[in-house]
Coordinates of C-alpha atoms in Angstrom, one line a residue:
M1 CA 75.7 -6.5 -81.3
R2 CA 72.6 -8.0 -82.8
S3 CA 69.5 -5.9 -83.4
S4 CA 65.8 -6.8 -83.7
S5 CA 63.8 -6.6 -86.9
R6 CA 61.4 -4.4 -85.0
G7 CA 64.0 -1.7 -84.7
V8 CA 64.2 -1.3 -88.5
V9 CA 61.8 1.5 -89.0
D10 CA 61.9 4.4 -91.5
P11 CA 63.3 7.8 -90.5
F12 CA 60.9 10.6 -89.8
I13 CA 61.8 12.7 -92.8
V14 CA 60.5 16.0 -91.4
M15 CA 63.1 15.7 -88.7
D16 CA 65.8 15.4 -91.3
V17 CA 64.4 18.5 -93.0
M18 CA 64.5 20.3 -89.7
E19 CA 68.2 19.4 -89.3
A20 CA 69.0 20.6 -92.8
A21 CA 67.2 23.9 -92.0
R22 CA 69.1 24.2 -88.7
A23 CA 72.4 23.7 -90.5
A24 CA 71.5 26.4 -93.1
E25 CA 70.6 28.8 -90.2
A26 CA 73.9 28.0 -88.5
S27 CA 75.7 29.1 -91.7
G28 CA 74.0 32.5 -91.4
R29 CA 70.9 32.0 -93.6
H30 CA 67.4 33.1 -92.6
I31 CA 65.1 30.1 -93.1
I32 CA 61.3 30.2 -93.2
H33 CA 60.0 27.1 -91.4
M34 CA 57.0 25.5 -93.2
E35 CA 58.2 22.0 -92.5
V36 CA 57.3 21.2 -88.9
G37 CA 53.9 21.0 -87.3
Q38 CA 54.8 23.0 -84.3
P39 CA 53.3 26.3 -83.0
S40 CA 55.8 29.1 -82.7
T41 CA 54.0 30.4 -79.6
P42 CA 55.0 29.2 -76.1
A43 CA 52.9 27.3 -73.6
P44 CA 50.1 29.5 -72.3
A45 CA 50.9 32.0 -69.5
G46 CA 48.6 30.1 -67.1
A47 CA 50.5 26.9 -67.7
R48 CA 53.9 28.5 -67.0
K49 CA 52.6 30.3 -63.9
A50 CA 51.1 27.1 -62.5
L51 CA 54.3 25.2 -62.9
A52 CA 56.4 28.0 -61.4
Q53 CA 54.2 28.0 -58.3
A54 CA 54.3 24.2 -58.1
M55 CA 58.1 24.1 -58.3
E56 CA 58.4 26.2 -55.2
C57 CA 56.2 24.0 -53.0
D58 CA 56.0 20.5 -54.5
A59 CA 58.6 17.8 -55.0
L60 CA 56.9 16.9 -58.3
G61 CA 57.5 13.2 -57.8
Y62 CA 55.6 10.3 -59.2
T63 CA 51.9 10.6 -59.8
V64 CA 49.4 7.8 -60.2
A65 CA 49.9 6.0 -63.6
L66 CA 46.8 7.3 -65.2
G67 CA 47.6 10.9 -64.4
L68 CA 46.7 13.6 -61.8
P69 CA 43.0 13.2 -60.9
E70 CA 42.4 16.9 -61.1
L71 CA 43.8 17.0 -64.7
R72 CA 41.6 14.1 -65.7
R73 CA 38.6 15.9 -64.4
G74 CA 39.7 19.1 -66.2
I75 CA 40.0 17.2 -69.5
A76 CA 36.5 15.7 -68.9
R77 CA 35.1 19.3 -68.5
L78 CA 36.7 20.1 -71.9
Y79 CA 34.7 17.4 -73.5
Q80 CA 31.5 18.8 -72.0
N81 CA 32.4 22.3 -73.1
W82 CA 33.5 21.4 -76.7
Y83 CA 31.2 18.5 -77.6
G84 CA 28.5 18.3 -75.0
V85 CA 29.8 14.9 -74.0
T86 CA 29.5 13.9 -70.4
L87 CA 32.7 11.8 -69.8
D88 CA 33.7 9.8 -66.8
P89 CA 37.2 11.1 -65.8
G90 CA 38.1 7.5 -64.9
R91 CA 38.2 6.7 -68.6
I92 CA 40.9 9.4 -69.3
V93 CA 44.5 8.3 -69.4
V94 CA 47.1 11.1 -69.3
T95 CA 50.2 10.2 -71.3
A96 CA 53.7 11.4 -72.2
G97 CA 52.5 13.0 -75.4
S98 CA 50.2 11.4 -78.0
S99 CA 53.2 9.2 -78.9
A100 CA 52.9 7.3 -75.6
A101 CA 49.2 7.1 -76.1
F102 CA 49.7 5.4 -79.4
L103 CA 52.1 2.9 -77.8
L104 CA 49.6 2.1 -75.1
A105 CA 46.7 1.9 -77.4
F106 CA 48.4 -0.4 -79.9
T107 CA 49.7 -2.6 -77.2
A108 CA 46.4 -2.9 -75.5
L109 CA 44.4 -3.5 -78.6
F110 CA 46.5 -5.7 -80.9
D111 CA 48.6 -8.9 -80.8
A112 CA 51.9 -9.3 -82.7
G113 CA 51.2 -9.9 -86.4
D114 CA 47.8 -8.1 -86.4
R115 CA 47.1 -5.9 -89.4
V116 CA 46.0 -2.3 -88.7
A117 CA 44.6 -0.1 -91.4
L118 CA 45.4 3.6 -91.8
G119 CA 44.7 6.2 -94.5
E120 CA 47.5 7.3 -96.8
P121 CA 48.6 10.1 -96.7
G122 CA 48.8 10.0 -92.9
Y123 CA 50.9 10.6 -89.9
P124 CA 54.1 8.6 -90.5
S125 CA 54.7 7.5 -87.0
Y126 CA 51.6 5.4 -87.0
R127 CA 53.3 3.0 -89.4
Q128 CA 56.6 3.0 -87.6
I129 CA 55.2 2.5 -84.1
L130 CA 53.1 -0.4 -85.4
R131 CA 56.1 -2.0 -87.0
A132 CA 58.2 -1.6 -83.9
L133 CA 55.4 -3.5 -82.0
S134 CA 55.5 -6.3 -84.6
L135 CA 52.2 -5.2 -86.1
T136 CA 51.6 -4.8 -89.8
P137 CA 50.4 -1.3 -91.1
V138 CA 48.0 -1.6 -94.0
G139 CA 47.7 1.6 -96.0
I140 CA 44.4 2.8 -97.5
P141 CA 45.1 4.9 -100.6
T142 CA 42.8 7.8 -100.2
R143 CA 41.7 10.2 -103.0
A144 CA 41.9 14.0 -103.4
A145 CA 38.2 13.8 -104.4
D146 CA 37.5 12.5 -100.9
R147 CA 39.8 15.1 -99.4
Y148 CA 42.3 12.4 -98.4
Q149 CA 39.9 10.7 -96.0
P150 CA 39.0 7.0 -96.2
R151 CA 35.6 5.6 -97.1
P152 CA 33.9 2.8 -95.2
G153 CA 34.2 0.5 -98.2
D154 CA 38.0 1.1 -98.3
I155 CA 38.6 -0.7 -95.0
P156 CA 40.7 -3.8 -95.9
A157 CA 39.7 -7.3 -95.0
D158 CA 41.4 -9.2 -92.2
T159 CA 42.4 -6.1 -90.2
A160 CA 42.2 -5.8 -86.4
G161 CA 42.2 -2.0 -86.3
L162 CA 41.5 1.2 -88.1
I163 CA 43.2 4.6 -87.3
V164 CA 41.5 7.7 -88.5
A165 CA 42.6 11.3 -88.0
S166 CA 40.3 14.4 -88.3
P167 CA 41.7 17.0 -88.7
A168 CA 44.2 15.0 -90.6
N169 CA 48.0 15.3 -90.9
P170 CA 49.2 16.2 -93.6
S171 CA 46.0 17.4 -95.3
G172 CA 44.2 19.3 -92.5
T173 CA 40.9 17.9 -93.8
M174 CA 38.1 16.8 -91.5
L175 CA 35.3 14.2 -91.5
D176 CA 31.8 15.4 -90.8
R177 CA 29.6 13.6 -88.3
D178 CA 28.0 11.3 -90.9
A179 CA 31.3 10.3 -92.5
L180 CA 32.9 9.6 -89.1
A181 CA 29.9 7.7 -87.9
A182 CA 29.9 5.6 -91.1
L183 CA 33.6 4.7 -90.6
I184 CA 33.0 3.8 -86.9
G185 CA 29.9 1.8 -87.8
A186 CA 31.7 -0.1 -90.6
A187 CA 34.6 -0.9 -88.3
Q188 CA 32.5 -2.1 -85.4
A189 CA 30.3 -4.3 -87.7
K190 CA 33.5 -6.1 -88.7
G191 CA 34.9 -6.4 -85.1
I192 CA 37.6 -3.9 -85.9
S193 CA 39.0 -1.6 -83.1
F194 CA 38.6 2.0 -84.0
V195 CA 41.3 4.6 -83.0
S196 CA 40.5 8.2 -83.5
D197 CA 43.4 10.6 -83.6
E198 CA 42.0 14.0 -82.5
I199 CA 45.2 15.9 -81.6
Y200 CA 44.3 18.8 -83.8
H201 CA 40.9 19.4 -82.3
G202 CA 40.3 23.0 -81.4
L203 CA 42.2 24.1 -84.5
H204 CA 39.3 24.5 -87.0
Y205 CA 38.3 27.4 -89.2
E206 CA 34.7 26.9 -90.2
G207 CA 32.7 24.0 -88.7
R208 CA 34.2 22.4 -85.6
A209 CA 35.7 18.9 -85.5
V210 CA 33.5 16.0 -84.4
S211 CA 34.8 13.7 -81.7
A212 CA 34.3 10.0 -82.0
L213 CA 33.0 10.1 -78.5
E214 CA 30.0 11.9 -79.8
I215 CA 29.1 8.8 -81.7
S216 CA 30.3 5.8 -79.7
D217 CA 32.0 4.9 -76.3
D218 CA 33.5 1.8 -77.9
V219 CA 36.5 3.6 -79.4
Y220 CA 39.9 4.8 -78.4
V221 CA 40.3 8.6 -78.7
I222 CA 43.8 10.1 -78.6
N223 CA 44.5 13.8 -78.0
S224 CA 47.4 16.1 -76.9
F225 CA 48.3 19.4 -75.4
S226 CA 50.9 19.8 -78.2
K227 CA 48.9 21.6 -80.9
Y228 CA 45.9 23.7 -79.7
F229 CA 47.5 24.3 -76.4
S230 CA 51.0 25.0 -77.9
M231 CA 52.9 22.6 -75.7
T232 CA 54.8 20.3 -78.1
G233 CA 58.0 19.9 -76.1
W234 CA 56.2 19.4 -72.8
R235 CA 55.3 15.9 -74.0
I236 CA 51.8 15.7 -72.4
G237 CA 48.7 14.1 -74.0
W238 CA 45.8 11.9 -73.2
M239 CA 43.5 9.2 -74.4
V240 CA 40.0 8.1 -73.6
V241 CA 39.3 4.4 -73.5
P242 CA 36.2 2.2 -73.0
E243 CA 35.4 1.5 -69.4
D244 CA 36.4 -2.2 -69.7
H245 CA 39.9 -1.2 -71.0
I246 CA 40.8 1.2 -68.1
R247 CA 42.6 -1.5 -66.0
I248 CA 44.3 -3.0 -69.1
V249 CA 45.8 0.3 -70.0
E250 CA 46.6 1.2 -66.4
R251 CA 48.7 -1.9 -66.0
L252 CA 50.6 -1.2 -69.2
A253 CA 51.1 2.5 -68.2
Q254 CA 52.4 1.5 -64.8
N255 CA 55.1 -0.8 -66.3
M256 CA 56.0 1.1 -69.5
F257 CA 56.0 4.7 -68.2
I258 CA 55.3 4.7 -64.4
C259 CA 53.5 8.0 -64.9
P260 CA 53.4 11.0 -67.2
P261 CA 55.8 13.8 -66.4
H262 CA 54.4 15.5 -63.2
A263 CA 55.7 18.9 -64.2
S264 CA 54.0 18.8 -67.5
Q265 CA 50.7 17.6 -66.0
V266 CA 50.7 20.7 -63.7
A267 CA 51.3 22.9 -66.7
A268 CA 48.6 21.2 -68.7
L269 CA 46.1 21.7 -65.9
G270 CA 46.9 25.4 -65.9
A271 CA 46.6 25.5 -69.7
L272 CA 43.0 24.4 -69.5
D273 CA 42.1 27.8 -68.1
C274 CA 43.8 29.7 -70.9
I275 CA 41.2 29.2 -73.7
D276 CA 41.1 32.9 -74.6
E277 CA 44.9 32.9 -75.3
M278 CA 44.5 29.7 -77.4
E279 CA 41.7 31.2 -79.4
A280 CA 43.9 34.2 -80.1
N281 CA 46.5 31.7 -81.5
R282 CA 43.8 30.1 -83.6
A283 CA 42.9 33.4 -85.1
V284 CA 46.5 33.7 -86.3
Y285 CA 46.4 30.3 -87.9
A286 CA 43.1 31.3 -89.6
E287 CA 44.7 34.3 -91.2
N288 CA 47.7 32.2 -92.2
R289 CA 45.4 29.6 -93.8
R290 CA 43.8 32.4 -95.8
L291 CA 47.1 33.6 -97.0
M292 CA 48.2 30.0 -97.9
L293 CA 45.0 29.3 -99.9
D294 CA 45.5 32.5 -101.8
G295 CA 49.3 32.5 -102.1
L296 CA 50.1 28.8 -102.9
P297 CA 48.1 28.7 -106.1
K298 CA 49.6 32.0 -107.2
A299 CA 53.0 30.6 -106.7
G300 CA 52.2 27.5 -108.8
F301 CA 51.0 25.0 -106.2
T302 CA 47.5 24.6 -107.6
K303 CA 46.5 21.1 -106.6
I304 CA 45.5 21.3 -103.0
A305 CA 42.6 20.1 -100.8
P306 CA 41.6 23.2 -98.7
P307 CA 42.3 22.3 -95.1
D308 CA 39.4 22.5 -92.5
G309 CA 41.7 22.3 -89.5
A310 CA 45.2 21.8 -88.1
F311 CA 47.8 24.0 -89.8
Y312 CA 48.8 22.2 -92.9
T313 CA 48.2 22.3 -96.7
Y314 CA 49.0 19.2 -98.7
A315 CA 49.9 19.8 -102.4
D316 CA 50.0 17.5 -105.3
V317 CA 53.2 18.5 -107.2
S318 CA 53.1 15.7 -109.8
D319 CA 53.2 18.3 -112.5
L320 CA 56.4 19.7 -111.0
T321 CA 58.5 16.7 -109.8
E322 CA 58.6 13.0 -109.4
N323 CA 61.1 13.4 -106.4
S324 CA 59.5 15.4 -103.6
R325 CA 62.5 14.9 -101.4
A326 CA 64.9 16.4 -103.9
F327 CA 62.4 19.1 -104.7
A328 CA 62.0 20.0 -101.0
A329 CA 65.8 20.2 -100.8
E330 CA 66.0 22.5 -103.8
I331 CA 63.3 24.8 -102.3
L332 CA 65.3 25.0 -99.0
D333 CA 68.6 25.7 -100.8
R334 CA 67.3 28.2 -103.4
A335 CA 64.3 29.8 -101.6
G336 CA 65.3 29.5 -98.0
V337 CA 61.9 27.8 -97.2
A338 CA 61.8 24.5 -95.4
V339 CA 58.9 22.2 -96.5
T340 CA 58.2 18.5 -96.0
P341 CA 58.3 15.9 -98.8
G342 CA 55.2 13.8 -99.0
L343 CA 57.2 10.6 -98.6
D344 CA 56.8 11.0 -94.9
F345 CA 53.0 10.6 -95.2
D346 CA 52.6 8.3 -98.2
P347 CA 55.3 5.8 -99.0
H348 CA 53.8 5.0 -102.4
R349 CA 52.6 8.3 -103.8
G350 CA 54.5 10.8 -101.7
N351 CA 57.2 11.4 -104.3
Q352 CA 54.7 13.7 -105.9
T353 CA 53.4 15.7 -102.9
L354 CA 54.6 18.3 -100.4
R355 CA 53.3 19.5 -97.1
F356 CA 53.3 23.1 -96.1
S357 CA 52.8 24.1 -92.5
Y358 CA 51.4 27.5 -91.5
A359 CA 52.0 27.2 -87.8
R360 CA 54.5 30.1 -87.6
S361 CA 53.8 33.8 -87.4
T362 CA 51.8 35.6 -90.1
A363 CA 54.9 37.6 -91.0
D364 CA 56.8 34.4 -91.6
I365 CA 54.0 33.0 -93.8
R366 CA 53.9 36.1 -95.9
E367 CA 57.6 36.0 -96.4
G368 CA 57.6 32.3 -97.1
L369 CA 54.9 32.7 -99.8
T370 CA 56.9 35.6 -101.4
R371 CA 60.0 33.4 -101.5
L372 CA 58.1 30.5 -102.9
A373 CA 56.5 32.6 -105.7
A374 CA 60.0 34.0 -106.6
F375 CA 61.5 30.5 -106.6
M376 CA 58.7 29.0 -108.7
G377 CA 58.9 31.9 -111.2
R378 CA 62.5 30.9 -111.8
H379 CA 61.8 27.1 -111.6
I380 CA 59.0 27.0 -114.1

């Protein structure tokens, strides 16, 4: 049967690493997971309790396409509490994870053939979703000196959109208010749509992350319950759109998704009341980050940009390899530690980088660092 050119997208390499790690575990090995950006903690207790109660008394059928009104109001309160931003809940679109939000955003903002800019290294699915929608991703090679974040002057000509993430995946670095405002201003001056990926907000370790909504209402902001709220598999996220785009996105959501999963929306509403539990998780990540910043250089991974948020460290390993995929496979095989090759995040320079996730338990991070040090001692 024929297939479309839009379907020819690159694999998500971290998922291949996960499968290799799973196969190693199935053979009886104990693997330390530093490959996947997934909290090891479950959804918060309040989320699980809310869903259990709803399942006893509610059919959990379709909701309105934009999401449960009470959940949208709860998310609006989050913006008031975190950023001091007064947000109309009507501008909030609940989605089936941030992935659905990107599909809706890119479909609402861009026409087939449009060029959309994004920093490299960056989240790989940006590129693949754009390609699947007949859009052209345009990479911006960022610099370690800029902590892997783009500059306003880097925005390519003839682009219809710019995607920026802060905290970023894979680097964990953040843009301060001035830097974010400069990027938004430069994009808007050129008539370029600005998409702010904020799914790691809440996971910061010194200064907090700045939302694009603190600077402008003429932006798309995408967020998720996956990371801070520890609800990856629940597939529930949201985005905030300008007022004049609400109906555009609503019509798309009605036809593409009907509605977000009702059960996950109920759980997400309960999660909003569990900030104390989430802050306890963040304290674990903060300790893990401390261990990584101390342990990775001692193991021989010395070229890193210290992360401000999320739960990743991105390492330049050009002094160790020119094939990060083979190097990651060797680390998995010989050290029993799963890490992600940089090719996922930067198709041009990723052969010389690795991403280490510290989303697991502190005991796992300690053990992983011990194994990496032993491996590098033999490797070097």
